[in-house]
Coordinates of C-alpha atoms and ligand atoms in Angstrom, one line a residue:
M279 CA -48.3 8.1 -3.3
S280 CA -47.0 5.3 -5.1
H281 CA -43.6 5.7 -7.0
S282 CA -43.0 3.5 -10.1
P283 CA -39.6 1.9 -9.7
Q284 CA -36.2 2.9 -11.3
T285 CA -35.2 1.2 -14.4
I286 CA -31.6 0.1 -14.9
I287 CA -30.6 -1.2 -18.3
I288 CA -27.3 -3.2 -18.3
A289 CA -25.8 -3.3 -22.0
G290 CA -23.8 -6.7 -22.0
G291 CA -24.8 -10.0 -20.6
G292 CA -21.3 -11.3 -20.1
I293 CA -20.6 -12.6 -16.6
A294 CA -20.0 -9.2 -15.1
G295 CA -23.4 -7.8 -16.5
M296 CA -25.4 -10.6 -15.6
T297 CA -24.0 -11.1 -12.1
L298 CA -24.9 -7.3 -11.5
A299 CA -28.5 -7.8 -12.8
V300 CA -29.0 -10.7 -10.4
L301 CA -27.5 -8.8 -7.4
L302 CA -29.7 -5.6 -8.0
K303 CA -32.8 -7.6 -8.8
Q304 CA -32.6 -10.1 -5.8
A305 CA -31.7 -7.3 -3.4
L306 CA -34.4 -4.7 -4.4
A307 CA -37.2 -7.1 -5.7
S308 CA -40.0 -4.7 -7.0
G309 CA -37.8 -1.7 -6.1
V310 CA -36.1 -1.7 -9.3
Q311 CA -36.8 -2.8 -12.9
V312 CA -33.5 -4.5 -14.4
V313 CA -33.2 -4.9 -18.1
V314 CA -30.3 -6.9 -19.4
C315 CA -29.8 -6.1 -23.3
D316 CA -27.8 -8.6 -25.3
P317 CA -28.7 -11.0 -27.7
A318 CA -26.1 -13.3 -26.4
A319 CA -27.6 -13.4 -22.6
A320 CA -31.1 -14.1 -24.0
E321 CA -29.5 -17.4 -25.7
A322 CA -27.6 -18.3 -22.7
A323 CA -30.7 -19.0 -20.6
Q324 CA -32.0 -21.3 -23.1
K325 CA -28.8 -23.2 -24.4
A326 CA -27.4 -25.9 -22.1
P327 CA -23.5 -25.6 -21.8
E328 CA -21.1 -27.8 -23.6
D329 CA -19.3 -30.7 -21.7
N330 CA -16.0 -29.7 -23.1
P331 CA -15.8 -25.9 -22.9
L332 CA -13.2 -23.7 -24.6
R333 CA -13.4 -20.4 -22.4
V334 CA -12.9 -21.1 -18.9
S335 CA -11.8 -19.0 -15.9
A336 CA -10.0 -19.3 -12.6
L337 CA -12.8 -17.6 -10.3
A338 CA -11.1 -16.5 -6.9
A339 CA -12.7 -17.1 -3.6
D340 CA -14.2 -13.5 -3.2
G341 CA -15.8 -13.9 -6.7
R342 CA -17.1 -17.7 -5.5
R343 CA -18.5 -16.1 -2.4
L344 CA -20.5 -13.6 -4.5
L345 CA -22.0 -16.3 -6.5
Q346 CA -22.6 -18.4 -3.3
G347 CA -24.5 -15.3 -2.0
L348 CA -26.6 -15.0 -4.9
G349 CA -27.4 -18.7 -5.0
V350 CA -25.7 -19.5 -8.2
W351 CA -22.8 -21.4 -7.0
D352 CA -24.5 -24.6 -6.2
A353 CA -25.7 -24.9 -9.9
V354 CA -22.1 -24.8 -10.9
S355 CA -20.2 -26.2 -8.1
A356 CA -20.4 -29.9 -9.4
R357 CA -18.5 -28.8 -12.7
A358 CA -16.0 -26.5 -10.8
Q359 CA -12.4 -27.9 -10.1
A360 CA -10.6 -26.5 -6.9
I361 CA -7.0 -25.2 -7.5
A362 CA -4.9 -26.9 -4.8
S363 CA -1.6 -25.4 -5.8
M364 CA 0.2 -23.3 -8.2
E365 CA 3.6 -24.1 -9.6
I366 CA 5.7 -21.7 -11.6
T367 CA 8.5 -22.9 -13.8
D368 CA 10.9 -20.8 -15.9
S369 CA 12.7 -22.3 -18.9
A370 CA 13.4 -22.2 -22.7
L371 CA 11.3 -24.6 -24.9
A372 CA 14.2 -26.8 -25.4
D373 CA 15.1 -27.2 -21.8
P374 CA 14.8 -30.9 -21.0
V375 CA 13.8 -30.3 -17.3
R376 CA 11.6 -27.4 -16.3
A377 CA 13.1 -26.0 -13.3
K378 CA 10.6 -25.2 -10.5
L379 CA 10.8 -21.4 -9.6
L380 CA 8.0 -21.1 -7.0
S381 CA 5.2 -23.4 -5.6
L382 CA 2.2 -22.1 -3.7
S383 CA -0.4 -24.1 -1.9
G384 CA -3.0 -23.6 0.7
D385 CA -6.6 -22.5 1.4
V386 CA -8.0 -19.0 2.2
G387 CA -10.2 -20.4 4.9
A388 CA -10.7 -23.8 6.3
G389 CA -11.6 -26.0 3.5
E390 CA -12.1 -23.0 1.1
P391 CA -9.5 -23.2 -1.9
F392 CA -8.1 -19.6 -3.1
A393 CA -9.7 -20.3 -6.7
H394 CA -11.8 -22.7 -8.9
M395 CA -11.6 -23.4 -12.4
L396 CA -15.1 -23.1 -14.2
A397 CA -16.3 -23.1 -17.7
N398 CA -17.6 -19.4 -18.5
D399 CA -20.7 -20.8 -20.3
D400 CA -21.7 -22.9 -16.9
V401 CA -21.5 -19.8 -15.1
L402 CA -23.5 -17.6 -17.8
H403 CA -26.1 -20.2 -18.0
A404 CA -26.6 -20.5 -14.2
L405 CA -26.7 -16.5 -14.1
A406 CA -29.2 -16.4 -16.6
K407 CA -31.4 -18.9 -14.9
A408 CA -31.2 -16.9 -11.7
A409 CA -31.7 -13.6 -13.6
V410 CA -35.2 -15.0 -15.1
E411 CA -36.2 -16.3 -11.7
A412 CA -35.4 -13.1 -9.8
G413 CA -37.5 -11.3 -12.5
V414 CA -34.7 -9.6 -14.4
E415 CA -36.1 -8.8 -18.4
L416 CA -33.7 -10.5 -20.8
C417 CA -33.9 -8.2 -23.9
D418 CA -32.8 -9.6 -27.3
A419 CA -31.3 -6.3 -28.6
R420 CA -28.0 -4.5 -28.3
V421 CA -27.9 -1.0 -26.8
E422 CA -26.7 1.5 -29.7
R423 CA -27.1 4.9 -28.0
W424 CA -27.2 6.5 -24.7
L425 CA -28.8 10.2 -24.4
W426 CA -28.8 11.7 -20.9
N427 CA -31.4 14.1 -20.4
G428 CA -29.8 15.6 -17.2
A429 CA -30.6 15.8 -13.6
A430 CA -33.1 18.4 -14.1
A431 CA -35.2 16.3 -16.4
G432 CA -35.9 13.7 -13.6
S433 CA -32.4 12.0 -13.7
S434 CA -33.2 9.9 -16.7
G435 CA -31.8 9.0 -20.1
M436 CA -33.0 7.2 -23.2
A437 CA -31.3 4.0 -24.7
R438 CA -31.8 3.4 -28.4
L439 CA -31.7 -0.1 -29.0
S440 CA -30.8 -2.3 -32.2
D441 CA -34.4 -3.3 -32.8
G442 CA -35.2 0.2 -33.1
S443 CA -37.1 0.5 -29.7
R444 CA -36.3 3.2 -27.1
R445 CA -36.1 2.7 -23.3
Q446 CA -36.0 5.2 -20.6
A447 CA -33.9 4.5 -17.4
S448 CA -32.2 6.1 -14.7
L449 CA -28.9 4.4 -15.3
L450 CA -27.1 2.6 -18.2
V451 CA -24.5 0.1 -16.9
A452 CA -22.0 -0.6 -20.1
A453 CA -20.8 -4.2 -19.4
D454 CA -20.2 -4.4 -23.1
G455 CA -16.5 -5.8 -23.0
A456 CA -13.1 -4.6 -23.9
R457 CA -14.1 -2.8 -27.2
S458 CA -17.0 -1.2 -25.4
N459 CA -18.9 1.1 -28.1
L460 CA -20.8 2.9 -25.5
R461 CA -17.6 3.7 -23.7
A462 CA -16.5 5.4 -26.9
L463 CA -19.8 6.9 -27.6
A464 CA -19.6 8.4 -24.3
G465 CA -16.3 10.1 -24.8
I466 CA -14.4 8.2 -22.3
G467 CA -10.7 7.8 -23.0
W468 CA -8.9 4.5 -23.2
H469 CA -5.2 4.1 -21.8
G470 CA -3.4 0.9 -22.9
W471 CA -1.4 -0.8 -25.4
G472 CA -1.5 -4.2 -27.5
Y473 CA 0.9 -6.9 -26.1
G474 CA 1.9 -8.2 -29.9
Q475 CA 0.8 -11.4 -28.2
T476 CA -2.1 -13.8 -28.7
A477 CA -3.3 -16.4 -26.4
I478 CA -4.1 -19.8 -27.9
V479 CA -6.9 -21.7 -25.8
A480 CA -7.6 -25.4 -25.7
T481 CA -9.0 -28.0 -23.4
L482 CA -7.1 -31.3 -23.2
A483 CA -7.7 -34.6 -21.9
H484 CA -4.7 -36.4 -20.2
E485 CA -3.9 -40.0 -19.1
R486 CA -2.9 -39.1 -15.4
P487 CA -4.6 -36.9 -12.9
H488 CA -3.6 -33.3 -12.4
G489 CA -4.2 -33.4 -8.7
G490 CA -5.6 -29.9 -8.8
R491 CA -2.3 -28.5 -9.6
A492 CA -2.2 -25.3 -12.0
I493 CA 1.1 -24.9 -13.7
Q494 CA 2.6 -21.7 -15.3
H495 CA 5.4 -22.4 -17.6
F496 CA 7.2 -19.1 -18.2
L497 CA 8.6 -19.6 -21.8
P498 CA 10.4 -16.7 -23.8
S499 CA 7.5 -16.1 -26.0
G500 CA 5.2 -15.8 -23.0
P501 CA 3.6 -17.8 -20.2
F502 CA 2.0 -21.3 -21.1
A503 CA -0.7 -22.1 -18.5
I504 CA -2.0 -25.4 -17.6
L505 CA -5.3 -25.1 -15.6
P506 CA -7.1 -28.3 -14.2
L507 CA -10.5 -29.1 -15.0
T508 CA -12.8 -31.7 -13.7
G509 CA -11.6 -35.4 -14.5
N510 CA -8.4 -35.8 -16.0
R511 CA -8.7 -32.6 -18.0
S512 CA -7.0 -29.3 -18.3
S513 CA -7.2 -26.1 -20.0
I514 CA -4.1 -24.5 -21.7
V515 CA -3.8 -20.8 -22.1
W516 CA -0.7 -20.6 -24.5
T517 CA 0.7 -17.0 -25.0
E518 CA 2.6 -16.6 -28.3
R519 CA 4.3 -13.8 -30.1
A520 CA 1.3 -12.8 -32.4
A521 CA 3.5 -12.8 -35.5
D522 CA 4.0 -16.5 -34.9
V523 CA 0.4 -17.6 -34.5
P524 CA -1.1 -17.6 -37.9
A525 CA 1.4 -20.4 -38.8
L526 CA 0.4 -22.4 -35.7
L527 CA -3.2 -21.8 -36.3
A528 CA -3.0 -23.1 -39.9
M529 CA -1.7 -26.6 -38.6
D530 CA -3.9 -29.6 -38.4
A531 CA -5.0 -31.3 -35.0
E532 CA -2.3 -33.6 -34.9
D533 CA 0.8 -31.0 -35.7
M534 CA -0.8 -28.7 -33.0
L535 CA -1.0 -31.5 -30.5
T536 CA 2.7 -32.0 -30.9
E537 CA 3.4 -28.3 -30.5
I538 CA 1.5 -28.3 -27.3
R539 CA 3.0 -31.4 -26.0
R540 CA 6.5 -29.7 -26.3
R541 CA 5.2 -27.0 -24.0
F542 CA 2.9 -29.2 -21.7
G543 CA 5.6 -31.7 -20.8
L544 CA 5.2 -35.4 -20.2
E545 CA 4.3 -36.0 -16.6
R546 CA 0.6 -36.4 -17.3
G547 CA 0.9 -39.0 -20.1
S548 CA -0.7 -38.9 -23.3
L549 CA -2.7 -36.2 -24.4
R550 CA -5.7 -35.6 -26.5
L551 CA -7.3 -32.3 -27.7
E552 CA -11.0 -32.1 -26.4
T553 CA -11.7 -28.9 -28.4
W554 CA -10.9 -28.2 -32.0
P555 CA -10.2 -25.6 -33.4
V556 CA -8.3 -24.0 -30.7
G557 CA -9.2 -20.4 -29.8
A558 CA -7.2 -17.5 -30.4
F559 CA -7.3 -14.2 -28.4
P560 CA -5.2 -11.3 -29.0
L561 CA -3.8 -9.6 -25.8
A562 CA -3.9 -6.0 -24.8
L563 CA -3.8 -3.8 -21.7
G564 CA -6.4 -1.0 -21.2
V565 CA -8.0 1.0 -18.5
A566 CA -10.7 3.6 -18.9
R567 CA -9.6 7.0 -18.0
R568 CA -13.2 7.2 -16.0
F569 CA -15.5 4.6 -14.9
Y570 CA -18.6 6.8 -15.6
A571 CA -20.1 9.3 -17.5
D572 CA -23.7 11.1 -17.3
G573 CA -26.0 8.4 -16.3
L574 CA -23.6 5.8 -17.2
A575 CA -21.2 3.3 -15.3
L576 CA -18.7 0.9 -17.0
V577 CA -18.2 -2.5 -15.3
G578 CA -16.0 -5.4 -16.2
D579 CA -13.8 -5.3 -19.3
A580 CA -15.4 -2.3 -20.6
A581 CA -13.8 -0.6 -17.8
H582 CA -10.4 -2.4 -18.0
Q583 CA -8.5 -5.2 -19.8
V584 CA -5.7 -7.0 -18.3
H585 CA -3.2 -9.6 -19.4
P586 CA -4.6 -13.2 -18.5
I587 CA -1.1 -14.0 -16.9
A588 CA -2.7 -14.1 -13.5
G589 CA -6.1 -15.1 -14.3
Q590 CA -7.8 -11.8 -12.8
G591 CA -9.6 -10.0 -15.6
L592 CA -13.1 -11.3 -14.6
N593 CA -12.2 -11.2 -10.9
L594 CA -11.7 -7.5 -11.2
G595 CA -15.0 -7.3 -12.9
L596 CA -16.7 -9.1 -10.4
R597 CA -15.1 -6.7 -7.7
D598 CA -16.9 -3.8 -9.9
V599 CA -19.9 -5.7 -9.6
M600 CA -19.8 -5.8 -6.0
T601 CA -18.6 -2.0 -5.4
L602 CA -21.3 -0.5 -7.8
G603 CA -24.2 -3.0 -6.9
D604 CA -23.6 -2.4 -3.1
A605 CA -24.0 1.5 -3.8
L606 CA -26.9 1.1 -5.8
V607 CA -28.9 -1.0 -3.7
E608 CA -28.3 1.5 -0.7
A609 CA -29.1 4.5 -2.9
I610 CA -32.3 3.0 -4.4
R611 CA -33.4 2.0 -1.0
I612 CA -33.5 5.5 0.4
G613 CA -35.0 6.8 -2.8
L614 CA -31.9 8.2 -4.4
P615 CA -31.6 8.1 -8.3
A616 CA -29.4 5.5 -9.6
G617 CA -27.5 7.7 -12.1
E618 CA -26.8 10.3 -9.3
M619 CA -23.3 11.8 -10.1
N620 CA -21.8 11.5 -6.5
L621 CA -22.6 7.7 -6.6
L622 CA -20.9 7.4 -9.9
R623 CA -17.8 9.2 -8.8
A624 CA -17.5 7.6 -5.5
Y625 CA -17.7 4.0 -7.6
D626 CA -14.8 5.2 -9.8
R627 CA -12.8 6.3 -6.7
N628 CA -13.5 3.0 -4.7
R629 CA -12.3 1.0 -7.8
R630 CA -9.6 2.8 -9.5
A631 CA -6.6 1.7 -6.9
D632 CA -7.3 -2.0 -7.4
V633 CA -7.6 -1.9 -11.2
I634 CA -4.4 0.2 -11.7
A635 CA -2.7 -2.1 -9.5
M636 CA -3.6 -5.3 -11.1
A637 CA -3.1 -3.7 -14.5
T638 CA 0.4 -2.8 -13.2
V639 CA 1.3 -6.0 -11.8
T640 CA 0.0 -8.2 -14.7
D641 CA 1.9 -5.9 -17.2
G642 CA 5.1 -6.1 -15.0
L643 CA 4.9 -10.0 -14.8
N644 CA 4.4 -10.3 -18.5
R645 CA 7.5 -8.0 -19.3
L646 CA 9.5 -9.8 -16.7
F647 CA 8.7 -13.3 -17.8
S648 CA 8.3 -13.0 -21.5
S649 CA 11.9 -12.5 -22.0
D650 CA 14.9 -14.4 -22.5
F651 CA 17.3 -11.5 -21.5
T652 CA 19.7 -13.2 -19.3
P653 CA 19.8 -10.4 -16.3
L654 CA 16.1 -10.4 -16.3
R655 CA 16.0 -14.4 -15.8
L656 CA 18.3 -14.0 -13.0
I657 CA 16.2 -11.3 -11.2
R658 CA 13.1 -13.4 -11.5
G659 CA 14.8 -16.4 -10.4
L660 CA 16.2 -14.6 -7.4
G661 CA 12.6 -13.1 -6.7
A662 CA 10.9 -16.2 -6.9
R663 CA 13.3 -18.1 -4.7
L664 CA 13.1 -15.3 -1.9
A665 CA 9.3 -15.6 -2.0
G666 CA 9.4 -19.3 -2.0
R667 CA 11.5 -19.4 1.3
S668 CA 8.9 -17.2 3.3
S669 CA 5.6 -18.7 4.3
V670 CA 4.4 -15.4 5.1
V671 CA 4.8 -14.2 1.6
K672 CA 3.4 -17.3 0.1
Q673 CA 0.4 -16.9 2.0
M674 CA 0.0 -13.4 1.1
L675 CA 0.4 -14.1 -2.7
I676 CA -2.4 -16.9 -2.1
R677 CA -4.8 -14.3 -0.5
E678 CA -4.0 -11.6 -3.2
A679 CA -4.8 -14.4 -5.9
A680 CA -8.0 -15.3 -4.0
G681 CA -9.1 -11.5 -3.8
V682 CA -9.2 -11.5 -0.2
G683 CA -5.7 -10.0 0.6
A684 CA -4.9 -6.5 1.9
S685 CA -5.1 -4.7 -1.4
T686 CA -8.8 -5.8 -2.1
R687 CA -11.8 -6.0 0.0
D688 CA -12.4 -8.7 2.3
Ligands
FAD200 C1 -7.3 -16.3 -22.8 C2 -8.0 -15.7 -21.7 C3 -8.0 -16.5 -20.5 C4 -8.7 -15.6 -19.3 N1 -8.7 -16.1 -18.1 C5 -9.2 -15.6 -17.1 C6 -9.1 -16.1 -15.8 O1 -8.6 -17.4 -15.5 N2 -9.8 -15.7 -14.7 C7 -10.3 -14.4 -14.9 O2 -10.8 -13.8 -13.8 N3 -10.3 -13.8 -16.2 C8 -9.9 -14.2 -17.2 N4 -9.9 -13.7 -18.5 C9 -10.5 -12.5 -18.5 C10 -12.0 -12.8 -18.8 O3 -12.3 -13.8 -19.8 C11 -12.7 -11.5 -19.1 O4 -12.3 -10.4 -18.0 C12 -14.3 -11.6 -18.8 O5 -14.8 -12.6 -19.6 C13 -15.0 -10.2 -19.3 O6 -16.4 -10.4 -18.8 P1 -17.4 -9.1 -19.1 O7 -18.8 -9.5 -18.6 O8 -16.9 -7.9 -18.6 O9 -17.3 -8.9 -20.7 P2 -17.7 -10.0 -22.0 O10 -17.4 -11.4 -21.5 O11 -16.7 -9.4 -23.1 O12 -19.3 -9.8 -22.2 C14 -19.5 -8.5 -22.9 C15 -20.8 -8.9 -23.5 O13 -21.4 -7.5 -24.2 C16 -22.3 -7.9 -25.2 N5 -22.3 -6.6 -26.1 C17 -21.3 -6.1 -26.7 N6 -21.7 -4.7 -27.3 C18 -22.8 -4.5 -26.8 C19 -23.9 -3.9 -26.9 N7 -23.8 -2.5 -27.6 N8 -25.2 -3.9 -26.3 C20 -25.2 -5.0 -25.5 N9 -24.3 -5.9 -25.5 C21 -23.4 -5.7 -25.9 C22 -21.4 -9.2 -26.0 O14 -22.3 -9.8 -26.6 C23 -21.1 -10.0 -24.7 O15 -21.9 -10.8 -24.3 C24 -9.3 -14.4 -19.4 C25 -9.4 -13.7 -20.8 C26 -8.6 -14.1 -22.0 C27 -8.7 -13.7 -23.3

């Protein structure tokens, strides 16, 4: 007797959703039907990415290994910039010299940097191509509703799409971002708060090379990160108090560059904006009360949103993908339904500690550093100096940033 393969619908073709689609289809081939519903994903397969991207991410070593295993890394590696070291400074905007608080460098393995900077669109384009090659169906509609029929009714549910069609599936994966409508419709609570901060993002060209150095200037209004891109280019993630942002965004390019230069510093010579207008992203923390509902799993920002202070949001999402993907491949191989409740509960259990730890660390770092309160400045200075003196602590911090430390899976 031949069984028709189970169908898994992934709502949201951002990096988390697309990576899961490629992982499942490559591992199970004709043993599963994978459908990614998102008009943006269908477009990413067609459109060549821009040379000067606005949205970039630091991809930790474990995420890079995942992309390598899926054969996607080779397509993006030429445009990826290895991060050789990280420097942290703590100063006020007017300080003439930015005192270095901590400097971290080192690889996680022989010749393997702890992180690379990549354009989000480069990764999405390569994933979309790999998905099509593997046989993933890219569907040009959004998922509007998910109705679960129950385990007794063949463990399947029905997705209603924005084009009016309906699709039956064994599992719906909601990878529809931090403001996930599917999470809300499933009645899953969201615990978190807004930071009253906005991240201003831009790509800059500079006269002198960066040497692979990522720099985080901790300023009273929030961190100002300088992240190396290929060539003499860097991306900035400039966190400001939300109330001050409209006036900054109203500036013309020349005034904006002057403000950026005050924070960026002079060591890399003259600066030029490669992207205009700049991007602006309101920052918030949020963790879903559960990462599952009936026949539904949450992955990526739909499950958790963290402050970009440590560049870990996407990396957390890729760890969801590894955990859920492995569990689904194993279950489907032995003929279990993909939406099986025990599998979904185990996924939640396996991811929760890592997610809560990262949410707590990023929230704490932001509170500790986005402040000019003198006792806090003293405490962070002392903590960083102690960490900087110990090569064991430094190596531990590098391994945690790479996603291969003791608190994450190896
Ligand atoms: C300024 C900034 C800097 C950052 N830097 C880093 C970094 O350096 N490293 C890092 O790891 N992370 C970083 N992050 C976090 C990272 O960008 C996010 O965690 C990541 O992009 C989330 O990916 P995702 O696939 O889960 O969701 P998204 O990228 O939000 O994708 C969701 C997709 O779902 C689609 N969608 C929405 N609703 C539906 C629906 N109903 N049906 C179908 N599709 C739907 C949307 O069109 C979208 O394509 C940063 C974030 C910010 C704001």
